[in-house]
CSV table of C-alpha atoms in Angstrom, one decimal:
chain,number,residue,atom,x,y,z
A,1,MET,CA,0.0,0.0,0.0
A,2,PRO,CA,1.2,3.6,-0.4
A,3,ARG,CA,3.3,5.1,2.3
A,4,VAL,CA,2.2,8.3,3.9
A,5,GLN,CA,5.1,10.5,5.0
A,6,ASP,CA,4.9,13.2,7.6
A,7,THR,CA,7.6,15.9,7.2
A,8,GLY,CA,7.4,17.0,10.7
A,9,ARG,CA,5.0,20.0,10.5
A,10,GLU,CA,3.2,21.2,13.6
A,11,ALA,CA,0.1,19.4,15.0
A,12,GLY,CA,-3.0,19.9,12.8
A,13,HIS,CA,-1.0,19.6,9.6
A,14,SER,CA,-0.1,15.9,9.9
A,15,ALA,CA,-0.7,13.9,6.8
A,16,GLY,CA,-2.1,11.1,8.9
A,17,SER,CA,-1.9,7.4,8.2
A,18,HIS,CA,-3.6,4.9,6.0
A,19,PRO,CA,-4.5,1.5,7.3
A,20,ALA,CA,-4.6,-1.2,4.7
A,21,GLY,CA,-7.9,-1.4,3.1
A,22,GLU,CA,-9.8,-2.7,0.1
A,23,GLY,CA,-9.0,-0.9,-3.1
A,24,TYR,CA,-5.4,0.1,-2.3
A,25,LYS,CA,-2.8,-1.3,-4.7
A,26,MET,CA,0.8,-2.0,-4.1
A,27,SER,CA,2.7,1.0,-5.5
A,28,ASP,CA,5.9,3.0,-5.4
A,29,TYR,CA,4.4,6.3,-4.4
A,30,ILE,CA,4.2,8.2,-1.1
A,31,ILE,CA,1.8,10.9,0.0
A,32,ARG,CA,3.6,13.7,1.9
A,33,LEU,CA,3.2,17.3,2.9
A,34,TYR,CA,3.9,20.0,0.3
A,35,LYS,CA,7.4,21.5,0.2
A,36,ASP,CA,8.5,24.8,-1.4
A,37,SER,CA,10.4,22.8,-4.0
A,38,ASP,CA,7.1,21.4,-5.3
A,39,TYR,CA,5.7,24.9,-6.2
A,40,GLN,CA,6.0,24.9,-10.0
A,41,ALA,CA,5.1,21.2,-10.3
A,42,VAL,CA,1.9,21.5,-8.4
A,43,ARG,CA,0.8,24.6,-10.2
A,44,ASP,CA,1.4,22.9,-13.6
A,45,LEU,CA,-0.3,19.7,-12.4
A,46,PHE,CA,-3.4,21.7,-11.3
A,47,ALA,CA,-3.6,23.7,-14.5
A,48,GLN,CA,-3.1,20.8,-16.8
A,49,GLY,CA,-5.5,18.5,-14.9
A,50,THR,CA,-8.2,21.2,-15.0
A,51,LEU,CA,-7.8,22.3,-18.6
A,52,GLU,CA,-7.9,18.7,-20.0
A,53,HIS,CA,-11.6,18.6,-19.1
A,54,THR,CA,-12.5,21.3,-21.6
A,55,GLN,CA,-13.1,18.6,-24.3
A,56,VAL,CA,-15.6,16.7,-22.1
A,57,ALA,CA,-17.5,19.9,-21.2
A,58,PHE,CA,-17.5,21.0,-24.9
A,59,LYS,CA,-19.0,17.6,-25.9
A,60,HIS,CA,-21.6,17.9,-23.2
A,61,GLY,CA,-22.5,21.4,-24.5
A,62,LEU,CA,-23.0,20.0,-28.0
A,63,SER,CA,-25.4,17.4,-26.6
A,64,LEU,CA,-27.8,20.1,-25.4
A,65,PRO,CA,-30.9,20.7,-27.6
A,66,ARG,CA,-30.6,24.5,-27.1
A,67,ILE,CA,-27.1,24.4,-28.6
A,68,TRP,CA,-28.3,22.5,-31.7
A,69,LEU,CA,-31.2,25.0,-32.0
A,70,LEU,CA,-28.7,27.9,-32.0
A,71,LEU,CA,-26.6,26.1,-34.6
A,72,LEU,CA,-29.6,25.5,-36.8
A,73,VAL,CA,-30.5,29.2,-36.6
A,74,ALA,CA,-26.9,30.1,-37.4
A,75,PHE,CA,-27.1,27.9,-40.5
A,76,PHE,CA,-30.6,28.8,-41.9
A,77,LEU,CA,-30.7,32.5,-41.1
A,78,PRO,CA,-27.8,33.4,-43.5
A,79,LEU,CA,-29.2,30.9,-46.0
A,80,LEU,CA,-32.6,32.6,-46.0
A,81,ILE,CA,-31.1,36.1,-46.2
A,82,LEU,CA,-28.1,35.7,-48.4
A,83,ARG,CA,-29.0,32.5,-50.3
A,84,SER,CA,-25.5,31.2,-49.7
A,85,VAL,CA,-24.9,27.7,-48.5
A,86,VAL,CA,-21.2,28.3,-48.2
A,87,PHE,CA,-21.7,31.4,-46.0
A,88,SER,CA,-24.1,29.4,-43.8
A,89,PHE,CA,-21.4,26.7,-43.3
A,90,VAL,CA,-18.9,29.4,-42.5
A,91,VAL,CA,-21.2,30.9,-39.8
A,92,VAL,CA,-21.8,27.5,-38.3
A,93,PHE,CA,-18.1,26.8,-38.2
A,94,LEU,CA,-17.5,30.1,-36.5
A,95,ALA,CA,-20.2,29.2,-34.0
A,96,PHE,CA,-18.4,26.0,-33.2
A,97,ILE,CA,-15.2,28.0,-32.7
A,98,ILE,CA,-16.9,30.5,-30.4
A,99,LEU,CA,-18.4,27.7,-28.4
A,100,TRP,CA,-15.1,25.9,-28.0
A,101,LEU,CA,-13.3,29.1,-27.0
A,102,GLY,CA,-16.0,30.0,-24.6
A,103,THR,CA,-15.9,26.6,-23.0
A,104,ARG,CA,-12.1,26.8,-22.8
A,105,ASP,CA,-12.4,30.2,-21.1
A,106,LEU,CA,-14.7,28.7,-18.4
A,107,TYR,CA,-11.8,26.5,-17.3
A,108,ASP,CA,-9.1,29.1,-18.1
A,109,SER,CA,-10.8,31.7,-15.9
A,110,TYR,CA,-11.1,29.1,-13.1
A,111,VAL,CA,-7.4,28.2,-13.4
A,112,ARG,CA,-6.2,31.8,-13.6
A,113,HIS,CA,-8.2,32.7,-10.5
A,114,ALA,CA,-6.8,29.8,-8.5
A,115,LEU,CA,-3.2,30.4,-9.6
A,116,SER,CA,-3.4,34.1,-8.5
A,117,ASP,CA,-5.3,33.3,-5.3
A,118,ASP,CA,-4.6,30.3,-3.0
A,119,MET,CA,-2.1,28.7,-5.4
A,120,LEU,CA,0.1,31.9,-5.4
A,121,ASP,CA,1.6,31.5,-2.0
A,122,ILE,CA,1.0,27.9,-1.1
A,123,GLN,CA,3.1,27.8,2.0
A,124,LYS,CA,1.4,30.8,3.6
A,125,PHE,CA,-2.1,29.9,2.5
A,126,TYR,CA,-2.1,26.2,3.3
A,127,LEU,CA,0.6,25.3,5.8
A,128,GLN,CA,0.6,28.3,8.1
A,129,ARG,CA,-3.1,28.3,8.9
A,130,ASP,CA,-5.1,26.1,11.3
A,131,GLY,CA,-7.4,23.7,9.5
A,132,TYR,CA,-5.6,24.0,6.1
A,133,CYS,CA,-3.2,21.5,4.6
A,134,PHE,CA,-1.6,20.6,1.2
A,135,TRP,CA,-0.4,17.1,0.3
A,136,VAL,CA,1.4,15.8,-2.8
A,137,ALA,CA,1.8,12.2,-4.1
A,138,GLU,CA,5.4,11.6,-5.1
A,139,SER,CA,6.7,8.7,-7.3
A,140,ALA,CA,10.3,8.3,-8.2
A,141,GLY,CA,11.1,11.8,-7.0
A,142,GLU,CA,8.3,13.3,-9.2
A,143,VAL,CA,5.1,15.0,-8.0
A,144,VAL,CA,2.3,13.1,-9.6
A,145,GLY,CA,-0.7,14.1,-7.5
A,146,MET,CA,-2.0,16.7,-5.2
A,147,VAL,CA,-4.9,17.6,-2.9
A,148,VAL,CA,-5.7,20.2,-0.3
A,149,ALA,CA,-8.0,20.6,2.7
A,150,ILE,CA,-9.5,23.8,4.0
A,151,PRO,CA,-12.2,24.6,6.5
A,152,SER,CA,-15.6,24.8,4.8
A,153,SER,CA,-17.0,28.2,4.1
A,154,HIS,CA,-20.3,26.9,2.9
A,155,PRO,CA,-23.5,27.6,4.9
A,156,GLY,CA,-24.0,25.0,7.7
A,157,GLY,CA,-20.4,23.7,7.3
A,158,ASP,CA,-18.9,25.0,10.4
A,159,ASN,CA,-17.7,21.5,11.3
A,160,HIS,CA,-16.8,20.4,7.8
A,161,THR,CA,-13.5,20.2,5.9
A,162,GLU,CA,-13.5,20.9,2.2
A,163,LEU,CA,-11.4,18.8,-0.2
A,164,ARG,CA,-10.1,20.9,-3.1
A,165,ARG,CA,-7.5,21.0,-5.9
A,166,MET,CA,-7.3,17.2,-6.3
A,167,SER,CA,-5.4,16.2,-9.5
A,168,VAL,CA,-3.4,13.2,-10.6
A,169,ALA,CA,-1.0,13.1,-13.6
A,170,GLN,CA,-2.4,11.2,-16.5
A,171,SER,CA,0.7,8.9,-16.5
A,172,HIS,CA,-0.1,7.8,-13.0
A,173,ARG,CA,-3.9,7.3,-13.0
A,174,GLY,CA,-5.4,4.0,-12.2
A,175,ARG,CA,-2.9,3.3,-9.4
A,176,GLY,CA,-5.1,4.2,-6.5
A,177,ILE,CA,-3.4,7.6,-6.0
A,178,ALA,CA,-6.6,9.7,-6.2
A,179,LYS,CA,-8.3,7.4,-3.6
A,180,ALA,CA,-5.3,7.6,-1.3
A,181,LEU,CA,-5.3,11.4,-1.6
A,182,CYS,CA,-9.0,11.5,-0.8
A,183,ARG,CA,-8.5,9.3,2.2
A,184,THR,CA,-5.8,11.5,3.4
A,185,VAL,CA,-8.2,14.5,3.5
A,186,ILE,CA,-10.9,12.3,5.3
A,187,ASP,CA,-8.3,11.2,7.9
A,188,PHE,CA,-7.2,14.8,8.4
A,189,ALA,CA,-10.8,15.9,8.9
A,190,ARG,CA,-11.5,13.0,11.3
A,191,GLY,CA,-8.4,13.9,13.3
A,192,ARG,CA,-9.7,17.4,13.7
A,193,GLY,CA,-13.1,16.2,14.9
A,194,CYS,CA,-15.0,17.3,11.8
A,195,SER,CA,-18.3,15.6,11.0
A,196,ALA,CA,-18.0,15.7,7.2
A,197,VAL,CA,-15.8,16.3,4.2
A,198,ILE,CA,-17.4,18.3,1.3
A,199,LEU,CA,-16.1,19.0,-2.2
A,200,GLU,CA,-17.2,20.5,-5.5
A,201,THR,CA,-16.4,19.3,-9.0
A,202,THR,CA,-17.6,20.0,-12.5
A,203,LEU,CA,-19.4,17.9,-15.1
A,204,GLY,CA,-16.2,17.6,-17.0
A,205,HIS,CA,-14.5,15.6,-14.2
A,206,ARG,CA,-16.6,12.5,-14.9
A,207,ALA,CA,-14.0,10.0,-13.6
A,208,ALA,CA,-13.8,11.9,-10.3
A,209,HIS,CA,-17.6,11.5,-9.8
A,210,GLY,CA,-17.3,7.7,-9.8
A,211,LEU,CA,-14.3,7.9,-7.4
A,212,TYR,CA,-16.1,10.1,-4.9
A,213,GLN,CA,-19.3,8.1,-5.1
A,214,SER,CA,-17.4,4.8,-4.5
A,215,MET,CA,-15.9,6.3,-1.4
A,216,GLY,CA,-19.2,7.2,0.1
A,217,PHE,CA,-19.6,10.8,-1.1
A,218,LYS,CA,-23.2,11.8,-1.8
A,219,TRP,CA,-24.4,14.4,-4.3
A,220,GLN,CA,-26.0,17.4,-2.5
A,221,HIS,CA,-26.8,20.1,-5.1
A,222,SER,CA,-25.4,21.9,-8.2
A,223,THR,CA,-24.8,25.5,-9.0
A,224,PHE,CA,-23.6,27.4,-12.1
A,225,LEU,CA,-20.3,29.1,-12.4
A,226,LYS,CA,-20.5,32.8,-12.6
A,227,HIS,CA,-19.6,33.2,-16.2
A,228,PRO,CA,-21.7,34.6,-19.1
A,229,LEU,CA,-21.6,31.2,-21.0
A,230,ALA,CA,-22.1,28.9,-18.0
A,231,LYS,CA,-25.9,28.4,-18.2
A,232,LEU,CA,-25.9,28.1,-22.0
A,233,VAL,CA,-23.5,25.2,-22.0
A,234,ASP,CA,-24.7,23.8,-18.6
A,235,PHE,CA,-21.4,24.3,-16.8
A,236,LYS,CA,-22.2,23.4,-13.3
A,237,PHE,CA,-20.4,22.8,-10.0
A,238,LEU,CA,-21.6,19.6,-8.3
A,239,PHE,CA,-21.4,19.5,-4.5
A,240,TYR,CA,-20.7,16.2,-2.7
A,241,LYS,CA,-20.6,15.4,1.0
A,242,TYR,CA,-19.0,12.5,2.9
A,243,ASN,CA,-20.3,12.0,6.5
A,244,ILE,CA,-17.5,10.8,8.7
A,245,PRO,CA,-18.7,7.8,10.7
A,246,THR,CA,-18.7,8.4,14.5
A,247,MET,CA,-16.6,6.0,16.4
A,248,SER,CA,-18.7,3.7,18.6
A,249,LYS,CA,-17.5,3.3,22.2
């Protein structure tokens, strides 16, 4: 099973331990606390892992009836006015490009905000504040995964920990790293006496949905990103919650 390494930070920022359990595979990776030398690696991992879901979100947008209605209007309106099939196809092609670029900007804007906010000074934001923590998964000296924990700011979540920024490199998926990172946050929350772990993800992170559900997270509600294109392409944040079992005496 993966080793979990504590780098000696103060109490409250311990990475915890992982008892052997069903679903863990033998592997050569460890989960440890973030170090300053990981800075560029985790920023790149987060950005790449987020932007790769643009294609999934774009395909989801194309599956919506309202998008096809807009494309039909884009085709037939120039055809009726200008009597030009070629121009109609050009308009539809441009509509596809605009839709792709708009969907890409949904993720781009999210990444830009994160990199200039909590991911700008990781040491200060995550490792010098009570209730916050940042872990990485390392394999052969390379950072291949990451996850963070913060106190929940959502209504009614005073005793909840929020799991955020989880990402695993494509080359190391399917090895149980995401599950181990998720358990690390759950253990961290349990150690702090929290009653639940919450998280939010997007429709584009389809593989993550299955992971969270398999670990006992339950869908709570959805909300749209504050972006002009979000409702048109159905770009939602999905909120999940994991209730930490109480220890029986």
